Short mmCIF file of C-alpha atoms and ligand atoms in Angstrom, two decimals:
data_model
loop_
_atom_site.label_atom_id
_atom_site.label_comp_id
_atom_site.label_asym_id
_atom_site.label_seq_id
_atom_site.Cartn_x
_atom_site.Cartn_y
_atom_site.Cartn_z
CA MET V 1 23.34 11.14 -10.84
CA MET V 2 23.55 10.85 -7.06
CA GLN V 3 20.18 11.49 -5.46
CA THR V 4 20.13 13.58 -2.32
CA VAL V 5 18.03 13.04 0.76
CA SER V 6 18.20 14.34 4.30
CA GLY V 7 19.20 12.03 7.14
CA GLU V 8 15.75 12.39 8.71
CA LEU V 9 13.81 11.48 5.57
CA GLY V 10 16.34 8.82 4.60
CA SER V 11 16.06 7.02 7.90
CA ARG V 12 12.25 7.25 7.97
CA LEU V 13 11.95 5.82 4.47
CA LEU V 14 14.40 3.03 5.22
CA TYR V 15 12.69 2.26 8.52
CA TYR V 16 9.24 1.91 6.94
CA MET V 17 10.48 -0.20 4.03
CA LYS V 18 12.31 -2.52 6.40
CA PHE V 19 9.38 -2.60 8.80
CA MET V 20 7.02 -3.61 6.02
CA ARG V 21 9.31 -6.39 4.84
CA GLU V 22 9.95 -7.74 8.33
CA LEU V 23 6.33 -7.57 9.40
CA GLU V 24 5.27 -9.45 6.27
CA HIS V 25 7.96 -12.07 6.94
CA ARG V 26 6.56 -12.61 10.43
CA ILE V 27 3.00 -12.74 9.12
CA GLU V 28 4.10 -15.35 6.56
CA LYS V 29 5.66 -17.37 9.36
CA LEU V 30 2.40 -17.27 11.33
CA TYR V 31 0.60 -18.44 8.20
CA ARG V 32 3.02 -21.35 7.73
CA GLN V 33 2.47 -22.26 11.39
CA GLY V 34 -1.24 -22.57 10.63
CA LYS V 35 -2.15 -19.63 12.84
CA ILE V 36 -3.68 -17.63 9.99
CA VAL V 37 -6.54 -19.21 8.14
CA GLY V 38 -7.19 -16.47 5.56
CA GLY V 39 -5.08 -15.24 2.67
CA VAL V 40 -1.74 -13.54 3.19
CA PHE V 41 -0.47 -11.10 0.57
CA PHE V 42 2.98 -9.59 0.38
CA GLY V 43 4.38 -6.45 -1.17
CA ARG V 44 7.84 -8.00 -1.09
CA GLY V 45 10.09 -6.08 -3.46
CA GLN V 46 7.49 -3.31 -3.74
CA GLU V 47 8.15 -1.53 -0.45
CA ALA V 48 9.46 1.64 -2.10
CA ILE V 49 6.06 2.40 -3.62
CA SER V 50 3.88 2.73 -0.53
CA ALA V 51 6.73 4.03 1.65
CA GLY V 52 7.97 6.62 -0.84
CA SER V 53 4.49 8.00 -1.49
CA ALA V 54 2.49 7.68 1.76
CA ILE V 55 5.26 9.39 3.71
CA LEU V 56 4.20 12.59 1.95
CA THR V 57 0.63 12.56 3.26
CA GLU V 58 -0.57 15.25 5.62
CA PRO V 59 -2.92 14.44 8.50
CA GLY V 60 -6.12 15.22 6.57
CA ASP V 61 -5.14 13.30 3.43
CA VAL V 62 -6.52 9.85 2.72
CA VAL V 63 -4.84 6.67 1.48
CA CYS V 64 -6.56 3.76 -0.27
CA PRO V 65 -3.88 1.07 -0.18
CA SER V 66 -3.95 -2.18 -2.14
CA HIS V 67 -2.96 -5.56 -0.69
CA ARG V 68 0.72 -4.78 -1.42
CA ASP V 69 1.02 -1.46 0.39
CA LEU V 70 1.60 -2.28 4.03
CA ALA V 71 3.92 0.70 4.52
CA ALA V 72 0.99 3.04 3.87
CA PHE V 73 -0.85 1.54 6.86
CA LEU V 74 2.21 1.90 9.07
CA ILE V 75 2.97 5.44 7.98
CA ARG V 76 -0.61 6.52 8.63
CA GLY V 77 -0.16 5.27 12.18
CA MET V 78 -2.02 1.98 12.28
CA GLU V 79 -0.41 0.01 15.07
CA PRO V 80 1.53 -3.06 13.88
CA TRP V 81 0.06 -5.31 16.58
CA VAL V 82 -3.44 -4.39 15.39
CA ILE V 83 -2.44 -5.43 11.87
CA VAL V 84 -1.14 -8.77 13.15
CA ALA V 85 -4.31 -9.20 15.24
CA HIS V 86 -6.27 -8.70 12.04
CA TYR V 87 -4.45 -11.50 10.26
CA LEU V 88 -4.84 -13.74 13.28
CA GLY V 89 -8.59 -13.10 13.30
CA ARG V 90 -8.52 -11.61 16.81
CA ARG V 91 -10.98 -9.26 18.44
CA ASP V 92 -8.58 -6.31 18.51
CA GLY V 93 -8.11 -6.31 14.74
CA PRO V 94 -9.85 -3.60 12.71
CA THR V 95 -12.62 -6.00 11.61
CA ARG V 96 -12.77 -7.52 15.10
CA GLY V 97 -11.84 -10.90 13.71
CA ARG V 98 -14.29 -10.98 10.81
CA ASP V 99 -11.78 -10.87 7.97
CA GLY V 100 -8.57 -12.88 8.06
CA ASN V 101 -7.27 -11.29 4.91
CA THR V 102 -6.08 -7.83 3.90
CA HIS V 103 -9.43 -6.07 3.78
CA MET V 104 -8.64 -3.64 6.53
CA GLY V 105 -8.87 0.07 6.96
CA SER V 106 -9.08 2.63 9.71
CA LEU V 107 -11.09 5.81 9.30
CA LYS V 108 -9.29 7.24 12.31
CA HIS V 109 -6.06 7.00 10.33
CA HIS V 110 -7.71 8.01 7.04
CA ILE V 111 -7.11 4.58 5.51
CA ILE V 112 -9.93 3.26 3.34
CA SER V 113 -10.05 -0.51 3.02
CA TYR V 114 -10.09 -1.91 -0.48
CA ILE V 115 -13.18 -3.77 -1.56
CA SER V 116 -11.96 -6.20 -4.17
CA SER V 117 -8.27 -5.95 -4.95
CA MET V 118 -9.22 -5.27 -8.55
CA ALA V 119 -10.15 -1.61 -9.08
CA ALA V 120 -13.40 -1.51 -7.10
CA ILE V 121 -11.69 0.92 -4.73
CA VAL V 122 -10.85 3.45 -7.46
CA PRO V 123 -14.36 4.94 -7.82
CA VAL V 124 -14.60 5.02 -4.00
CA ALA V 125 -11.28 6.88 -3.81
CA ASN V 126 -12.66 9.30 -6.41
CA GLY V 127 -15.64 9.87 -4.14
CA VAL V 128 -13.37 10.81 -1.25
CA ALA V 129 -11.39 13.15 -3.52
CA PHE V 130 -14.66 14.66 -4.75
CA SER V 131 -15.69 15.32 -1.15
CA PHE V 132 -12.42 17.18 -0.54
CA GLN V 133 -13.04 19.28 -3.60
CA TYR V 134 -16.68 19.92 -2.69
CA ARG V 135 -15.75 20.98 0.85
CA LYS V 136 -12.89 23.11 -0.47
CA GLN V 137 -10.34 21.17 1.58
CA SER V 138 -6.85 21.15 0.16
CA ASN V 139 -6.43 17.43 0.86
CA VAL V 140 -5.36 14.70 -1.51
CA VAL V 141 -6.15 11.01 -1.92
CA LEU V 142 -3.48 8.46 -2.77
CA CYS V 143 -5.16 5.54 -4.51
CA TYR V 144 -3.12 2.37 -5.07
CA PHE V 145 -3.77 -0.61 -7.36
CA GLY V 146 -2.01 -3.19 -9.50
CA ASP V 147 -1.59 -3.58 -13.25
CA GLY V 148 -4.41 -6.13 -13.39
CA ALA V 149 -6.82 -3.60 -11.91
CA THR V 150 -6.26 -1.39 -14.96
CA SER V 151 -7.88 -4.07 -17.13
CA ARG V 152 -11.22 -3.61 -15.38
CA GLY V 153 -14.06 -1.43 -16.60
CA GLU V 154 -14.51 0.51 -13.39
CA TRP V 155 -10.86 1.56 -13.51
CA HIS V 156 -11.36 3.24 -16.89
CA GLU V 157 -14.58 4.90 -15.76
CA ALA V 158 -12.84 6.15 -12.65
CA MET V 159 -9.91 7.59 -14.65
CA ASN V 160 -12.33 9.46 -16.86
CA PHE V 161 -14.36 10.76 -13.91
CA GLY V 162 -11.22 11.90 -12.12
CA ALA V 163 -10.02 13.70 -15.23
CA VAL V 164 -13.29 15.46 -16.01
CA PHE V 165 -13.79 16.65 -12.43
CA LYS V 166 -10.07 17.44 -11.92
CA LEU V 167 -10.13 15.50 -8.67
CA PRO V 168 -7.38 15.93 -6.06
CA ILE V 169 -6.12 12.37 -6.35
CA VAL V 170 -2.95 10.54 -7.29
CA TYR V 171 -3.47 7.16 -8.94
CA ILE V 172 -0.52 4.94 -8.03
CA CYS V 173 -0.19 1.75 -10.02
CA ASN V 174 2.24 -0.93 -8.98
CA ASN V 175 3.09 -2.58 -12.27
CA ASN V 176 4.57 -5.72 -10.76
CA GLN V 177 4.32 -7.53 -14.11
CA TYR V 178 1.73 -10.09 -13.01
CA ALA V 179 -1.94 -10.13 -12.07
CA TYR V 180 -2.06 -13.41 -10.19
CA SER V 181 -0.63 -15.72 -12.89
CA THR V 182 -1.34 -13.44 -15.88
CA PRO V 183 1.67 -11.50 -17.18
CA VAL V 184 1.07 -7.95 -18.38
CA SER V 185 1.63 -9.00 -22.01
CA ARG V 186 -1.40 -11.31 -21.79
CA GLN V 187 -3.73 -8.64 -20.46
CA MET V 188 -3.03 -5.59 -22.58
CA ALA V 189 -1.83 -4.87 -26.11
CA VAL V 190 -0.01 -1.64 -25.24
CA ALA V 191 3.40 -1.60 -23.62
CA HIS V 192 2.69 0.51 -20.55
CA ILE V 193 -0.13 1.33 -18.15
CA THR V 194 0.52 4.99 -18.91
CA ASP V 195 -0.41 4.30 -22.56
CA ARG V 196 -3.84 3.22 -21.36
CA ALA V 197 -4.53 6.36 -19.37
CA SER V 198 -2.95 8.96 -21.65
CA GLY V 199 -6.24 9.33 -23.53
CA TYR V 200 -8.02 10.70 -20.47
CA GLY V 201 -6.19 13.99 -20.37
CA PHE V 202 -4.03 14.15 -17.29
CA PRO V 203 -0.32 13.54 -16.74
CA CYS V 204 0.87 9.93 -16.57
CA HIS V 205 4.44 9.10 -15.62
CA ARG V 206 6.46 5.92 -15.58
CA VAL V 207 8.53 5.71 -12.41
CA ASP V 208 11.20 3.28 -11.24
CA GLY V 209 9.13 1.64 -8.51
CA ASN V 210 12.21 0.12 -6.89
CA ASP V 211 13.78 3.52 -6.34
CA VAL V 212 12.16 5.04 -3.27
CA LEU V 213 13.46 8.54 -4.02
CA ALA V 214 12.08 8.43 -7.56
CA VAL V 215 8.66 7.40 -6.20
CA HIS V 216 8.90 10.12 -3.58
CA GLU V 217 9.75 12.86 -6.08
CA ALA V 218 7.06 11.84 -8.56
CA THR V 219 4.41 11.65 -5.83
CA LYS V 220 5.45 14.98 -4.36
CA GLU V 221 4.94 16.69 -7.72
CA ALA V 222 1.62 14.90 -8.32
CA MET V 223 0.31 15.80 -4.84
CA ALA V 224 1.30 19.44 -5.27
CA ARG V 225 -0.55 19.51 -8.59
CA ALA V 226 -3.62 17.95 -6.97
CA ARG V 227 -3.54 20.45 -4.07
CA ARG V 228 -3.36 23.31 -6.58
CA GLY V 229 -6.66 22.08 -8.01
CA GLU V 230 -5.14 20.94 -11.29
CA GLY V 231 -6.43 17.38 -11.08
CA PRO V 232 -5.12 13.84 -11.01
CA THR V 233 -1.86 12.24 -12.05
CA LEU V 234 -1.23 8.58 -12.77
CA LEU V 235 2.08 7.12 -11.66
CA GLU V 236 3.03 3.75 -13.10
CA CYS V 237 5.61 2.40 -10.67
CA GLU V 238 7.49 -0.38 -12.42
CA THR V 239 8.44 -3.17 -10.07
CA PHE V 240 8.21 -6.90 -9.57
CA ARG V 241 6.18 -9.12 -7.26
CA MET V 242 8.93 -11.00 -5.38
CA SER V 243 6.50 -13.66 -4.15
CA GLY V 244 3.53 -15.63 -5.34
CA HIS V 245 0.19 -13.88 -5.60
CA SER V 246 -0.41 -14.83 -1.96
CA ALA V 247 1.25 -17.14 0.54
CA HIS V 248 -0.41 -20.25 -0.87
CA ASP V 249 0.96 -19.60 -4.37
CA GLY V 250 4.42 -20.92 -5.25
CA ALA V 251 4.52 -18.81 -8.46
CA GLU V 252 5.85 -21.71 -10.56
CA TYR V 253 4.53 -19.86 -13.61
CA VAL V 254 7.08 -17.06 -13.15
CA PRO V 255 10.44 -17.72 -14.89
CA LYS V 256 13.18 -18.05 -12.24
CA GLU V 257 15.45 -15.63 -14.14
CA LEU V 258 12.93 -12.85 -13.53
CA PHE V 259 13.16 -13.32 -9.78
CA GLU V 260 16.96 -13.34 -10.02
CA GLN V 261 17.02 -10.27 -12.22
CA TRP V 262 14.72 -8.28 -9.93
CA ALA V 263 16.40 -9.46 -6.73
CA ARG V 264 19.39 -7.44 -7.90
CA LYS V 265 17.16 -4.35 -7.88
CA CYS V 266 15.87 -4.85 -4.33
CA PRO V 267 14.56 -1.42 -3.27
CA ILE V 268 15.84 -1.77 0.29
CA ALA V 269 19.39 -2.83 -0.63
CA ARG V 270 19.49 -0.13 -3.31
CA PHE V 271 18.43 2.60 -0.91
CA GLU V 272 20.89 1.48 1.74
CA LYS V 273 23.64 1.79 -0.85
CA VAL V 274 22.52 5.31 -1.80
CA LEU V 275 22.45 6.36 1.85
CA LEU V 276 25.84 4.88 2.63
CA GLU V 277 27.56 6.22 -0.49
CA ALA V 278 26.25 9.72 0.14
CA SER V 279 27.18 9.42 3.85
CA VAL V 280 23.59 10.21 4.80
CA LEU V 281 23.54 7.25 7.20
CA SER V 282 26.37 5.17 8.62
CA ARG V 283 26.44 1.38 8.74
CA ALA V 284 25.92 1.63 12.53
CA GLU V 285 22.82 3.80 12.07
CA ILE V 286 21.38 1.29 9.60
CA GLU V 287 22.03 -1.51 12.07
CA GLN V 288 20.15 0.47 14.71
CA ILE V 289 17.16 0.67 12.36
CA ASP V 290 17.37 -3.13 11.85
CA GLN V 291 17.40 -3.74 15.59
CA ARG V 292 14.52 -1.37 16.20
CA VAL V 293 12.43 -3.01 13.45
CA GLU V 294 13.14 -6.49 14.75
CA ALA V 295 12.19 -5.60 18.31
CA GLU V 296 9.01 -3.76 17.27
CA VAL V 297 7.83 -6.56 15.00
CA GLU V 298 8.47 -9.10 17.75
CA GLU V 299 6.46 -7.00 20.18
CA ALA V 300 3.62 -6.61 17.65
CA VAL V 301 3.30 -10.39 17.29
CA ARG V 302 3.52 -10.96 21.03
CA ARG V 303 0.78 -8.44 21.76
CA ALA V 304 -1.46 -9.64 18.91
CA GLU V 305 -1.28 -13.25 20.10
CA LEU V 306 -2.59 -12.10 23.50
CA SER V 307 -5.70 -10.66 21.88
CA PRO V 308 -8.76 -12.91 22.33
CA TYR V 309 -10.78 -14.45 19.53
CA PRO V 310 -14.10 -12.72 18.89
CA ASP V 311 -17.11 -13.72 20.93
CA PRO V 312 -19.48 -15.64 18.58
CA ALA V 313 -22.34 -13.63 20.10
CA GLU V 314 -20.85 -10.51 18.44
CA LEU V 315 -20.67 -12.09 15.03
CA LEU V 316 -23.23 -9.84 13.38
CA LEU V 317 -22.22 -6.64 15.15
CA ASN V 318 -21.37 -3.94 12.58
CA VAL V 319 -22.00 -6.31 9.69
CA PHE V 320 -25.28 -4.60 8.84
CA ALA V 321 -25.89 -0.85 9.18
CA ASP V 322 -27.02 0.03 12.67
CA THR V 323 -29.04 3.20 12.30
CA SER V 324 -29.32 3.53 16.07
CA GLU V 325 -25.66 4.56 16.09
CA LYS V 326 -26.77 7.72 14.24
CA GLN V 327 -23.43 7.81 12.54
CA SER V 328 -22.67 7.33 8.90
CA PRO V 329 -20.24 4.43 8.55
CA ILE V 330 -18.42 6.36 5.84
CA ALA V 331 -18.13 9.74 7.56
CA LEU V 332 -14.48 10.65 7.78
CA PRO V 333 -13.24 12.34 10.92
CA LYS V 334 -12.83 16.08 10.45
CA ALA V 335 -9.64 16.91 8.57
CA GLU V 336 -6.78 18.18 10.64
CA GLY V 337 -3.80 20.16 9.56
CA ASN V 338 -4.32 21.86 6.23
C1 TPP G 1 -13.41 -8.66 -9.40
C2 TPP G 1 -12.32 -9.58 -8.94
N1 TPP G 1 -11.81 -10.50 -9.80
C3 TPP G 1 -10.82 -11.33 -9.38
C4 TPP G 1 -10.34 -11.25 -8.11
C5 TPP G 1 -9.25 -12.20 -7.64
N2 TPP G 1 -7.99 -11.45 -7.64
C6 TPP G 1 -7.60 -10.82 -6.53
S1 TPP G 1 -6.19 -9.96 -6.75
C7 TPP G 1 -6.08 -10.49 -8.36
C8 TPP G 1 -4.95 -10.02 -9.23
C9 TPP G 1 -4.65 -8.58 -9.03
O1 TPP G 1 -3.65 -8.21 -9.91
P1 TPP G 1 -3.09 -6.76 -9.95
O2 TPP G 1 -4.20 -5.77 -10.06
O3 TPP G 1 -2.04 -6.71 -11.00
O4 TPP G 1 -2.47 -6.55 -8.50
P2 TPP G 1 -1.27 -7.35 -7.83
O5 TPP G 1 -1.92 -8.46 -7.05
O6 TPP G 1 -0.35 -7.84 -8.89
O7 TPP G 1 -0.63 -6.32 -6.96
C10 TPP G 1 -7.14 -11.31 -8.70
C11 TPP G 1 -7.35 -11.93 -10.02
C12 TPP G 1 -10.90 -10.29 -7.26
N3 TPP G 1 -10.48 -10.13 -6.00
N4 TPP G 1 -11.88 -9.47 -7.69
#
């Protein structure tokens, strides 16, 4: 069945998926040049998940992205050069050069940084959703994590809490088949992540995570349900990690055929084909998106490299709570929009 999408949505989705891939490519290059000393994680091959879902957020909603969800940061409005500055450990990054890894967030953009990449964020995301419910705000949290996260205790506790309190949250799992070097079959005895959560009492759906429109549709339904006060939904987006765990990892433990098989399902190439076949976008319009992405990524790197390194005298600033600021570090800006 041919999926339909408007030209406006189609080009935005394609733009963000391409932007994420290109920005990660450039960040990888900086890492290989020795300019990044921390870890570099990619969501290569998984772009449809964060792009297809985060694009649905309204200004007052909150996203809790994992280390493979760069498009969620971009869609929420975090400036690409600030992201690059973060990786480069520069003063203009969101941690002012303290973390050369992916632990970044921006309360201004309603992006909560993950704590550990393995489920520790899920109870925090529940807390944000609980605050929406408590304040009678019709906002929703999108909480992202990998398959490995679902093997952790706090994940199960969080699912149960979300279910019992009917929290306005969508749990979005990227099942990319591996948690570092551990394949899914070595970490759980059921076939699907949805099998794990079905006992909690809320809808769980398996989604083709390499089909951006499928992710979009499933998230739209889940967000509408959450806004109606009917509680959470778990989406298991099936995909593949088209890289090592991080830039230092050659992924020799992954059979080559799997990479070949999943390369044929590239979410960007697939979506381009859908858009072209349905005459939603022309080849020339797609090329314009490519050129725009290339120029913007180039500019992001240029600007980030101009940012200074942090002053060692500021090393401890904002590391410990400063009560003199009279501001809770976790207070979200007032919700706008709905
Ligand atoms: C509590 C904890 N244990 C281990 C790690 C190291 N670690 C970081 S990410 C990761 C694998 C995550 O796998 P998954 O949840 O499937 O997400 P993916 O990286 O595949 O997207 C591991 C073992 C960690 N950060 N925190």
